[in-house]
């Protein structure tokens, strides 16, 4: 019997198309999201897929005793594995996980071509040539898309630092008697009460009353200045509209680098760090929204996978298989676990003593869509595909969707009040300043809702009894921290507040182009 040659198949036959089909999904997904995801997120999935593909290829070769046939079958299995998500979910574009129609059409064409090749090409060698062409074209398409996106996104955007307003921040000194802990809790996309009442038919008065009973100043006319997180929080943490330090309206660059820099290295964080505060932040799951490099302690849950790996897995049958076996989509489960982790850790921080004052930054991706909880905290899933944002599912009326949204708010209110009570149970002289706010209003609104409804947000502030705070009118986010820091500061020139209220709608494709909401 002739011995089986198990030498390295790639070197012996120079077949490479299985590796092209393995790497292409990673590059294509990154090309569609390169402004939102760091390049280092590609390293682990690339290694896993390349090694997994090689292992599958070797196993199939041992079974089929043919290098070319095993390579063809490997490529088909890898391609089919990653095509599954596109085929089942039909690619619903979202801001945080964009897949273009062009990609979908390209995948369909190549899939039909592969099926035709199997039917028409009887020669294994001819099929191998076809697969090399198909794999090479897919890989080339991904590389070209990535190169174009990278060229647009890596253009350097200038940041203006030496302004009169920046110098005013640098001159601020927090009074020793006012060095309290500062706790910030961001509830992503929580709408203002009038929007909940008029557009969602949800009454959150019991929650607002509970805040007022605990000593919070709850604003009835609060507004964010931008309708997306990076822009809204970036302006808030720097106490100024973005056009004060970024070239808003003066460039069509797709680069998020300057915007992310202002978000992650803000005047607020620098000020508290300069005054010897210990800074804490929690991982959000989004690289661009994390304060990893700006804090002393970056707290992250013990969960598998990065944001990019989660998106990649959604292209495969794994979510459907896991759902069938466990009854839960593991991406929804991961999101729920993160919310509960942050809740538990914030309560734990409230119970700890600290030698230095603390600045605790807490960003909870709730009630931002998707809906993941019912009113009692049980799991809820209204879409097969896990996605951030997006329109309500077609199988639900607006009223049905709004009712489910309201149930999730009921559970969120419980979590928030538990976190607040952990801090407010301390003696009055040790209680922190607490800022509870949302970065913008609701992303989903019914037909006929006004432009301004997207900016109507939650804003509630607790100030210890020994301190006195005068909230700005109206309460716009760019004025929130300047007003709080002025309260904490020693006598001197205060940080000036904005003299006008402006609301801007922005988009991910052109981050420095903003349309004003009239």
GROMACS .gro file of C-alpha atoms in nm, residues 33-361:
model
  329
   33UNK     CA    1  -1.589   4.966   0.996
   34UNK     CA    2  -1.228   5.088   0.997
   35UNK     CA    3  -1.316   5.427   1.147
   36UNK     CA    4  -1.488   5.257   1.442
   37UNK     CA    5  -1.252   4.971   1.523
   38UNK     CA    6  -0.881   4.963   1.606
   39UNK     CA    7  -0.652   4.761   1.374
   40UNK     CA    8  -0.522   4.549   1.663
   41UNK     CA    9  -0.870   4.391   1.680
   42UNK     CA   10  -0.783   4.196   1.362
   43UNK     CA   11  -0.488   4.005   1.507
   44UNK     CA   12  -0.663   3.735   1.708
   45UNK     CA   13  -0.944   3.651   1.462
   46UNK     CA   14  -0.697   3.639   1.173
   47UNK     CA   15  -0.473   3.391   1.357
   48UNK     CA   16  -0.769   3.178   1.461
   49UNK     CA   17  -0.921   3.167   1.114
   50UNK     CA   18  -0.596   3.097   0.931
   51UNK     CA   19  -0.497   2.818   1.171
   52UNK     CA   20  -0.852   2.678   1.173
   53UNK     CA   21  -0.865   2.677   0.794
   54UNK     CA   22  -0.528   2.502   0.768
   55UNK     CA   23  -0.640   2.240   1.021
   56UNK     CA   24  -0.966   2.179   0.832
   57UNK     CA   25  -0.774   2.152   0.506
   58UNK     CA   26  -0.534   1.893   0.647
   59UNK     CA   27  -0.817   1.685   0.800
   60UNK     CA   28  -1.013   1.685   0.473
   61UNK     CA   29  -0.700   1.590   0.282
   62UNK     CA   30  -0.651   1.290   0.508
   63UNK     CA   31  -1.010   1.188   0.441
   64UNK     CA   32  -1.031   1.261   0.067
   65UNK     CA   33  -0.668   1.172  -0.015
   66UNK     CA   34  -0.664   1.459  -0.263
   67UNK     CA   35  -0.499   1.793  -0.206
   68UNK     CA   36  -0.702   1.979  -0.469
   69UNK     CA   37  -1.040   1.833  -0.368
   70UNK     CA   38  -0.977   1.897   0.000
   71UNK     CA   39  -0.878   2.256  -0.078
   72UNK     CA   40  -1.196   2.309  -0.283
   73UNK     CA   41  -1.414   2.168  -0.008
   74UNK     CA   42  -1.232   2.377   0.254
   75UNK     CA   43  -1.292   2.697   0.058
   76UNK     CA   44  -1.659   2.613   0.008
   77UNK     CA   45  -1.707   2.543   0.378
   78UNK     CA   46  -1.527   2.860   0.486
   79UNK     CA   47  -1.714   3.073   0.235
   80UNK     CA   48  -2.050   2.920   0.324
   81UNK     CA   49  -1.975   2.962   0.695
   82UNK     CA   50  -1.926   3.337   0.663
   83UNK     CA   51  -2.191   3.386   0.394
   84UNK     CA   52  -2.459   3.248   0.624
   85UNK     CA   53  -2.518   3.570   0.816
   86UNK     CA   54  -2.546   3.772   0.495
   87UNK     CA   55  -2.792   3.525   0.346
   88UNK     CA   56  -3.017   3.492   0.653
   89UNK     CA   57  -3.024   3.851   0.772
   90UNK     CA   58  -2.994   4.025   0.433
   91UNK     CA   59  -2.753   4.290   0.562
   92UNK     CA   60  -2.931   4.562   0.757
   93UNK     CA   61  -2.694   4.864   0.761
   94UNK     CA   62  -2.633   5.032   1.096
   95UNK     CA   63  -2.398   5.304   1.212
   96UNK     CA   64  -2.196   5.076   1.440
   97UNK     CA   65  -2.184   4.765   1.220
   98UNK     CA   66  -2.207   4.881   0.862
   99UNK     CA   67  -2.230   4.638   0.573
  100UNK     CA   68  -2.293   4.799   0.234
  101UNK     CA   69  -2.534   4.677  -0.033
  102UNK     CA   70  -2.235   4.653  -0.264
  103UNK     CA   71  -2.080   4.388  -0.040
  104UNK     CA   72  -2.404   4.191  -0.039
  105UNK     CA   73  -2.436   4.200  -0.418
  106UNK     CA   74  -2.073   4.095  -0.453
  107UNK     CA   75  -2.123   3.799  -0.219
  108UNK     CA   76  -2.433   3.686  -0.411
  109UNK     CA   77  -2.252   3.700  -0.743
  110UNK     CA   78  -1.956   3.504  -0.614
  111UNK     CA   79  -2.181   3.244  -0.445
  112UNK     CA   80  -2.367   3.185  -0.769
  113UNK     CA   81  -2.035   3.165  -0.950
  114UNK     CA   82  -1.905   2.902  -0.709
  115UNK     CA   83  -2.220   2.694  -0.748
  116UNK     CA   84  -2.193   2.722  -1.126
  117UNK     CA   85  -1.828   2.620  -1.111
  118UNK     CA   86  -1.911   2.303  -0.921
  119UNK     CA   87  -2.184   2.215  -1.172
  120UNK     CA   88  -1.997   2.300  -1.491
  121UNK     CA   89  -1.633   2.227  -1.421
  122UNK     CA   90  -1.566   1.855  -1.412
  123UNK     CA   91  -1.194   1.903  -1.391
  124UNK     CA   92  -1.058   1.946  -1.038
  125UNK     CA   93  -0.768   2.145  -1.176
  126UNK     CA   94  -1.003   2.379  -1.364
  127UNK     CA   95  -1.212   2.422  -1.049
  128UNK     CA   96  -0.898   2.507  -0.855
  129UNK     CA   97  -0.813   2.780  -1.105
  130UNK     CA   98  -1.166   2.917  -1.078
  131UNK     CA   99  -1.147   2.922  -0.697
  132UNK     CA  100  -0.813   3.101  -0.712
  133UNK     CA  101  -0.970   3.369  -0.934
  134UNK     CA  102  -1.283   3.398  -0.717
  135UNK     CA  103  -1.089   3.407  -0.390
  136UNK     CA  104  -0.839   3.652  -0.533
  137UNK     CA  105  -1.114   3.883  -0.657
  138UNK     CA  106  -1.289   3.883  -0.320
  139UNK     CA  107  -0.960   3.947  -0.142
  140UNK     CA  108  -0.868   4.224  -0.387
  141UNK     CA  109  -1.210   4.386  -0.346
  142UNK     CA  110  -1.169   4.389   0.033
  143UNK     CA  111  -0.815   4.527   0.011
  144UNK     CA  112  -0.914   4.804  -0.230
  145UNK     CA  113  -1.211   4.899  -0.011
  146UNK     CA  114  -0.984   4.902   0.292
  147UNK     CA  115  -0.723   5.113   0.115
  148UNK     CA  116  -0.984   5.368   0.006
  149UNK     CA  117  -1.138   5.381   0.354
  150UNK     CA  118  -0.800   5.408   0.522
  151UNK     CA  119  -0.691   5.690   0.291
  152UNK     CA  120  -1.005   5.882   0.384
  153UNK     CA  121  -0.985   5.807   0.755
  154UNK     CA  122  -0.615   5.865   0.820
  155UNK     CA  123  -0.605   6.224   0.702
  156UNK     CA  124  -0.482   6.421   0.999
  157UNK     CA  125  -0.727   6.670   1.142
  158UNK     CA  126  -0.588   6.967   1.330
  159UNK     CA  127  -0.695   7.036   1.689
  160UNK     CA  128  -0.685   7.388   1.824
  161UNK     CA  129  -0.555   7.382   2.182
  162UNK     CA  130  -0.433   7.733   2.260
  163UNK     CA  131  -0.761   7.913   2.301
  164UNK     CA  132  -0.879   8.156   2.565
  165UNK     CA  133  -1.136   7.901   2.684
  166UNK     CA  134  -0.871   7.629   2.719
  167UNK     CA  135  -0.656   7.858   2.931
  168UNK     CA  136  -0.955   7.930   3.154
  169UNK     CA  137  -0.986   7.559   3.225
  170UNK     CA  138  -0.617   7.533   3.307
  171UNK     CA  139  -0.649   7.818   3.556
  172UNK     CA  140  -0.927   7.654   3.756
  173UNK     CA  141  -0.841   7.521   4.101
  174UNK     CA  142  -1.087   7.307   4.291
  175UNK     CA  143  -1.133   7.424   4.650
  176UNK     CA  144  -1.003   7.176   4.904
  177UNK     CA  145  -1.335   7.174   5.089
  178UNK     CA  146  -1.517   7.088   4.765
  179UNK     CA  147  -1.303   6.790   4.664
  180UNK     CA  148  -1.588   6.543   4.672
  181UNK     CA  149  -1.614   6.226   4.471
  182UNK     CA  150  -1.776   6.291   4.134
  183UNK     CA  151  -1.988   6.008   3.995
  184UNK     CA  152  -2.106   6.029   3.634
  185UNK     CA  153  -2.365   5.783   3.503
  186UNK     CA  154  -2.440   5.806   3.131
  187UNK     CA  155  -2.760   5.632   3.020
  188UNK     CA  156  -2.714   5.605   2.645
  189UNK     CA  157  -3.000   5.756   2.439
  190UNK     CA  158  -3.239   5.805   2.733
  191UNK     CA  159  -3.512   6.045   2.607
  192UNK     CA  160  -3.651   6.340   2.799
  193UNK     CA  161  -3.981   6.285   2.978
  194UNK     CA  162  -4.192   6.479   2.725
  195UNK     CA  163  -4.056   6.264   2.438
  196UNK     CA  164  -4.130   5.949   2.635
  197UNK     CA  165  -4.482   6.073   2.703
  198UNK     CA  166  -4.568   6.204   2.356
  199UNK     CA  167  -4.377   5.963   2.131
  200UNK     CA  168  -4.351   5.643   2.337
  201UNK     CA  169  -4.661   5.680   2.556
  202UNK     CA  170  -4.439   5.600   2.855
  203UNK     CA  171  -4.475   5.781   3.188
  204UNK     CA  172  -4.141   5.802   3.368
  205UNK     CA  173  -4.273   6.042   3.634
  206UNK     CA  174  -4.229   5.784   3.914
  207UNK     CA  175  -3.859   5.759   3.826
  208UNK     CA  176  -3.812   6.137   3.811
  209UNK     CA  177  -4.005   6.176   4.137
  210UNK     CA  178  -3.774   5.919   4.296
  211UNK     CA  179  -3.474   6.122   4.182
  212UNK     CA  180  -3.622   6.443   4.318
  213UNK     CA  181  -3.699   6.274   4.649
  214UNK     CA  182  -3.330   6.180   4.673
  215UNK     CA  183  -3.224   6.542   4.627
  216UNK     CA  184  -3.156   6.548   4.252
  217UNK     CA  185  -3.215   6.857   4.045
  218UNK     CA  186  -3.403   6.713   3.745
  219UNK     CA  187  -3.403   6.938   3.440
  220UNK     CA  188  -3.727   6.968   3.245
  221UNK     CA  189  -3.567   7.138   2.944
  222UNK     CA  190  -3.234   6.956   2.902
  223UNK     CA  191  -3.081   6.922   2.555
  224UNK     CA  192  -2.780   6.753   2.405
  225UNK     CA  193  -2.599   6.957   2.143
  226UNK     CA  194  -2.528   6.666   1.907
  227UNK     CA  195  -2.735   6.358   1.830
  228UNK     CA  196  -2.459   6.094   1.855
  229UNK     CA  197  -2.236   5.986   2.140
  230UNK     CA  198  -1.883   6.077   2.028
  231UNK     CA  199  -1.988   6.426   1.927
  232UNK     CA  200  -2.221   6.491   2.219
  233UNK     CA  201  -1.994   6.362   2.495
  234UNK     CA  202  -1.684   6.504   2.325
  235UNK     CA  203  -1.833   6.852   2.335
  236UNK     CA  204  -1.969   6.805   2.689
  237UNK     CA  205  -1.637   6.690   2.836
  238UNK     CA  206  -1.463   6.989   2.679
  239UNK     CA  207  -1.730   7.241   2.773
  240UNK     CA  208  -1.762   7.383   2.422
  241UNK     CA  209  -1.913   7.326   2.082
  242UNK     CA  210  -1.687   7.117   1.860
  243UNK     CA  211  -1.626   7.401   1.617
  244UNK     CA  212  -1.425   7.572   1.892
  245UNK     CA  213  -1.143   7.319   1.855
  246UNK     CA  214  -1.219   7.104   1.547
  247UNK     CA  215  -1.260   7.210   1.181
  248UNK     CA  216  -1.634   7.145   1.175
  249UNK     CA  217  -1.775   7.215   0.830
  250UNK     CA  218  -1.429   7.273   0.685
  251UNK     CA  219  -1.327   6.921   0.587
  252UNK     CA  220  -1.490   6.613   0.437
  253UNK     CA  221  -1.240   6.381   0.602
  254UNK     CA  222  -1.378   6.051   0.732
  255UNK     CA  223  -1.112   6.037   1.004
  256UNK     CA  224  -1.247   6.005   1.356
  257UNK     CA  225  -0.903   6.044   1.514
  258UNK     CA  226  -0.935   6.409   1.620
  259UNK     CA  227  -1.291   6.360   1.746
  260UNK     CA  228  -1.197   6.050   1.944
  261UNK     CA  229  -0.895   6.233   2.086
  262UNK     CA  230  -1.120   6.509   2.224
  263UNK     CA  231  -1.358   6.244   2.360
  264UNK     CA  232  -1.093   6.033   2.533
  265UNK     CA  233  -0.853   6.312   2.640
  266UNK     CA  234  -1.088   6.585   2.748
  267UNK     CA  235  -1.056   6.899   2.959
  268UNK     CA  236  -1.279   6.747   3.230
  269UNK     CA  237  -1.064   6.436   3.274
  270UNK     CA  238  -0.743   6.640   3.265
  271UNK     CA  239  -0.875   6.882   3.526
  272UNK     CA  240  -0.969   6.610   3.776
  273UNK     CA  241  -0.643   6.427   3.713
  274UNK     CA  242  -0.451   6.751   3.779
  275UNK     CA  243  -0.626   6.780   4.116
  276UNK     CA  244  -0.512   6.433   4.222
  277UNK     CA  245  -0.843   6.259   4.170
  278UNK     CA  246  -0.835   5.885   4.114
  279UNK     CA  247  -1.012   5.825   3.784
  280UNK     CA  248  -1.224   5.516   3.707
  281UNK     CA  249  -1.401   5.411   3.389
  282UNK     CA  250  -1.581   5.102   3.264
  283UNK     CA  251  -1.535   4.929   2.932
  284UNK     CA  252  -1.826   4.997   2.698
  285UNK     CA  253  -1.745   4.740   2.429
  286UNK     CA  254  -1.661   5.015   2.179
  287UNK     CA  255  -1.295   5.110   2.135
  288UNK     CA  256  -1.371   5.470   2.042
  289UNK     CA  257  -1.600   5.523   2.342
  290UNK     CA  258  -1.366   5.377   2.604
  291UNK     CA  259  -1.161   5.595   2.839
  292UNK     CA  260  -0.887   5.336   2.871
  293UNK     CA  261  -0.593   5.577   2.843
  294UNK     CA  262  -0.746   5.859   3.048
  295UNK     CA  263  -0.806   5.686   3.381
  296UNK     CA  264  -0.615   5.520   3.663
  297UNK     CA  265  -0.845   5.218   3.673
  298UNK     CA  266  -1.013   5.080   3.362
  299UNK     CA  267  -1.266   4.817   3.467
  300UNK     CA  268  -1.377   4.551   3.223
  301UNK     CA  269  -1.594   4.242   3.258
  302UNK     CA  270  -1.453   3.894   3.207
  303UNK     CA  271  -1.627   3.830   2.877
  304UNK     CA  272  -1.505   3.670   2.558
  305UNK     CA  273  -1.440   3.858   2.239
  306UNK     CA  274  -1.405   4.214   2.120
  307UNK     CA  275  -1.665   4.424   1.941
  308UNK     CA  276  -1.508   4.328   1.608
  309UNK     CA  277  -1.511   3.957   1.690
  310UNK     CA  278  -1.879   3.982   1.784
  311UNK     CA  279  -1.956   4.140   1.446
  312UNK     CA  280  -1.754   3.872   1.270
  313UNK     CA  281  -1.937   3.590   1.448
  314UNK     CA  282  -2.270   3.737   1.340
  315UNK     CA  283  -2.173   3.654   0.981
  316UNK     CA  284  -2.173   3.283   1.072
  317UNK     CA  285  -2.435   3.026   1.185
  318UNK     CA  286  -2.293   3.034   1.541
  319UNK     CA  287  -2.556   3.275   1.683
  320UNK     CA  288  -2.841   3.067   1.540
  321UNK     CA  289  -2.689   2.741   1.667
  322UNK     CA  290  -2.632   2.885   2.014
  323UNK     CA  291  -2.986   3.024   2.023
  324UNK     CA  292  -3.133   2.687   1.929
  325UNK     CA  293  -2.932   2.509   2.199
  326UNK     CA  294  -2.964   2.761   2.482
  327UNK     CA  295  -3.271   2.966   2.395
  328UNK     CA  296  -3.066   3.290   2.412
  329UNK     CA  297  -2.861   3.476   2.154
  330UNK     CA  298  -2.516   3.491   2.311
  331UNK     CA  299  -2.454   3.847   2.184
  332UNK     CA  300  -2.768   3.966   2.361
  333UNK     CA  301  -2.660   3.768   2.664
  334UNK     CA  302  -2.317   3.932   2.655
  335UNK     CA  303  -2.480   4.277   2.647
  336UNK     CA  304  -2.704   4.191   2.942
  337UNK     CA  305  -2.408   4.059   3.139
  338UNK     CA  306  -2.214   4.380   3.076
  339UNK     CA  307  -2.502   4.593   3.209
  340UNK     CA  308  -2.527   4.383   3.524
  341UNK     CA  309  -2.149   4.387   3.568
  342UNK     CA  310  -2.137   4.768   3.559
  343UNK     CA  311  -2.430   4.788   3.801
  344UNK     CA  312  -2.261   4.554   4.050
  345UNK     CA  313  -1.919   4.717   4.022
  346UNK     CA  314  -2.055   5.069   4.072
  347UNK     CA  315  -2.227   4.956   4.390
  348UNK     CA  316  -1.903   4.793   4.502
  349UNK     CA  317  -1.711   5.117   4.437
  350UNK     CA  318  -1.967   5.309   4.642
  351UNK     CA  319  -1.892   5.088   4.941
  352UNK     CA  320  -1.514   5.130   4.919
  353UNK     CA  321  -1.315   5.392   5.104
  354UNK     CA  322  -1.060   5.594   4.913
  355UNK     CA  323  -0.774   5.811   5.038
  356UNK     CA  324  -0.810   6.044   4.740
  357UNK     CA  325  -1.126   6.185   4.581
  358UNK     CA  326  -1.258   5.980   4.291
  359UNK     CA  327  -1.399   6.060   3.948
  360UNK     CA  328  -1.608   5.761   3.835
  361UNK     CA  329  -1.717   5.754   3.470
   0.00000   0.00000   0.00000
